[in-house]
Tab-separated table of C-alpha atoms in Angstrom:
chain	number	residue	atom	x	y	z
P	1	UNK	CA	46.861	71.480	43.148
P	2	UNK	CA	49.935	71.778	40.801
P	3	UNK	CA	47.391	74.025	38.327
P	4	UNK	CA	45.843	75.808	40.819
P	5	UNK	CA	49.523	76.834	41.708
P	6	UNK	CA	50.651	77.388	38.443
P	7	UNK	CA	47.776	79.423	37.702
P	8	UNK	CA	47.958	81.313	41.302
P	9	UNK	CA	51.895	82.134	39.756
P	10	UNK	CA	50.233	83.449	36.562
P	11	UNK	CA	48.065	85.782	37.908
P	12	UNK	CA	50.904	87.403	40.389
P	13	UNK	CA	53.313	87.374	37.472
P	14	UNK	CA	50.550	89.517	35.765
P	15	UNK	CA	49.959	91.344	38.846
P	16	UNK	CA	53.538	92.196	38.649
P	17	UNK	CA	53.681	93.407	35.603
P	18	UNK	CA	51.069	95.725	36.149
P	19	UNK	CA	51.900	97.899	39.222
P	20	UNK	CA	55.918	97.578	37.269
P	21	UNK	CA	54.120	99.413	34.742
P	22	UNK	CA	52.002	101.860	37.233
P	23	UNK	CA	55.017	102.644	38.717
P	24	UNK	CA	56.809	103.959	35.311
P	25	UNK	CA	53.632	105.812	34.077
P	26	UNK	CA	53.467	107.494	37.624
P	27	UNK	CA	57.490	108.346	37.205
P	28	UNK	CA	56.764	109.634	33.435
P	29	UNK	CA	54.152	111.539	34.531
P	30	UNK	CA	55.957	112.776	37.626
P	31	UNK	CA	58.927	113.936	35.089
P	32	UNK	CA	56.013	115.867	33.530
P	33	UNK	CA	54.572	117.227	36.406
P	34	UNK	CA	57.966	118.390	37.279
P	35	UNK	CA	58.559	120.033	34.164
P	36	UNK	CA	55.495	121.632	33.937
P	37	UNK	CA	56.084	122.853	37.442
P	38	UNK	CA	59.768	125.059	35.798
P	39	UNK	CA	57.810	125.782	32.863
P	40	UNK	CA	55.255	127.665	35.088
P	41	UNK	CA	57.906	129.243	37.588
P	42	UNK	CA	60.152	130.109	34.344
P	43	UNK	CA	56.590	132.111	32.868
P	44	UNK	CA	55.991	133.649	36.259
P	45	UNK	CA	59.148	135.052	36.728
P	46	UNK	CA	58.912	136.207	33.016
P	47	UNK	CA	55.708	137.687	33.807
P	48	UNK	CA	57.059	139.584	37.255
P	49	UNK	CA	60.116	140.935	34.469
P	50	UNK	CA	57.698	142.547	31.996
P	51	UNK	CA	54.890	143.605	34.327
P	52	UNK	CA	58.061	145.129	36.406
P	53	UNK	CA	59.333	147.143	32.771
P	54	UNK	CA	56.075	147.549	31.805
P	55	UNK	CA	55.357	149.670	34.986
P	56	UNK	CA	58.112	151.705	34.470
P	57	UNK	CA	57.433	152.064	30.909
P	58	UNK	CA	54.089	153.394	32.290
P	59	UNK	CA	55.999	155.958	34.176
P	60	UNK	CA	58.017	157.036	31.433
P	61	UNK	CA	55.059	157.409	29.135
P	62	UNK	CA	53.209	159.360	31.836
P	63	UNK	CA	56.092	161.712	32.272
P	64	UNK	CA	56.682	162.476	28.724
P	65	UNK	CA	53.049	162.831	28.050
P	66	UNK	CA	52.975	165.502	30.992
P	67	UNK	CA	55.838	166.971	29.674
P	68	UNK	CA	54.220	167.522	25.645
P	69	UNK	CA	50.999	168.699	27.253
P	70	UNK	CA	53.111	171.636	29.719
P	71	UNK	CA	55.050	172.365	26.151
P	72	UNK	CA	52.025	172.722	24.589
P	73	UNK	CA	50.752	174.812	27.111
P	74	UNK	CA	53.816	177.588	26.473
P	75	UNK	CA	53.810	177.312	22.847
P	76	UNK	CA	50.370	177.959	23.197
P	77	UNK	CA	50.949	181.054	25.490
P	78	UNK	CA	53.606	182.119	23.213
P	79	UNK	CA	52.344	182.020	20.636
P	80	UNK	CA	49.252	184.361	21.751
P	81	UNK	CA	51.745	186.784	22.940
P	82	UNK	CA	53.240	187.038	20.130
P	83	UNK	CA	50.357	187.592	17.841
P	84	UNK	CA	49.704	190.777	20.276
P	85	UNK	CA	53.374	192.161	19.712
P	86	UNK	CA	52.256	191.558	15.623
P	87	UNK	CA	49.308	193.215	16.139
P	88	UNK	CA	50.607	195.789	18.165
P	89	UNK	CA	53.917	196.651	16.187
P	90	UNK	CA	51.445	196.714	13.169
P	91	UNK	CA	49.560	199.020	14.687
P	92	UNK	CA	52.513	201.445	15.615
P	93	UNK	CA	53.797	201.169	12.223
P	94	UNK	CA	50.153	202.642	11.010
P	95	UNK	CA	50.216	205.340	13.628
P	96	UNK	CA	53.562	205.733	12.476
P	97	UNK	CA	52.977	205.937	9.321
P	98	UNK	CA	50.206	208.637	9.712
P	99	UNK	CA	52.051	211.003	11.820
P	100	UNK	CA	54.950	211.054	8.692
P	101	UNK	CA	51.938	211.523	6.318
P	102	UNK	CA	50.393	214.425	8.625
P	103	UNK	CA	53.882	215.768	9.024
P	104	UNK	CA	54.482	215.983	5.526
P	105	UNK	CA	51.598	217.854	4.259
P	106	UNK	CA	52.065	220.191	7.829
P	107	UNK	CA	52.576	223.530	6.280
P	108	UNK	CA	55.957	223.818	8.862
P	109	UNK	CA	57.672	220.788	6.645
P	110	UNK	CA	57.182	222.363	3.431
P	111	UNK	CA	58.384	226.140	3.689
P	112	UNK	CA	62.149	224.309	4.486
């Protein structure tokens, strides 16, 4: 009976030593969990920051972009009306220009 006792001892020493060593891999891995666990909330958060800049970076972007293309739409339009007073000063200055030339051979210019 003494082995049978001594052997019965053996095996719950074992036994022991097992769920001791259960219970540290479940705390180790419980520290990991929990680290994990900030790792993910510090990402998320991270994630709300840049999708929040982002967004108004978006925004920004959208408004400039409207901006160029109503700039672009005056230069545009200025730049049209401008070519007409070009074309339309350069066509004075012909008419211009002919009137002095019919004035000067006019037979009233030259007898003064």
């Amino acid at each position: 009976m003494t082995q049978q006792g001594a052997a019965l001892q053996g095996y719950n020493n074992e036994l022991v030593k097992c769920i001791e060593d259960l219970c540290m891999q479940k705390e180790e891995l419980n520290k990991q969990i929990q680290q994990a666990e900030e790792e993910k909330n510090k990402l998320q958060h991270e994630i709300q920051v840049l999708s929040e800049k982002l967004e108004c970076v978006c925004e920004n972007l959208a408004q400039k972009v409207a901006s160029r293309n109503e700039l672009d739409k005056i230069l545009a339009e200025t730049e049209a009306a401008y070519m007409k007073i070009l074309d339309s000063s350069r066509t004075l200055l012909n008419v211009l220009k002919k009137e002095v030339g019919s004035l000067k051979s006019s037979p009233e210019l030259k007898s003064h």
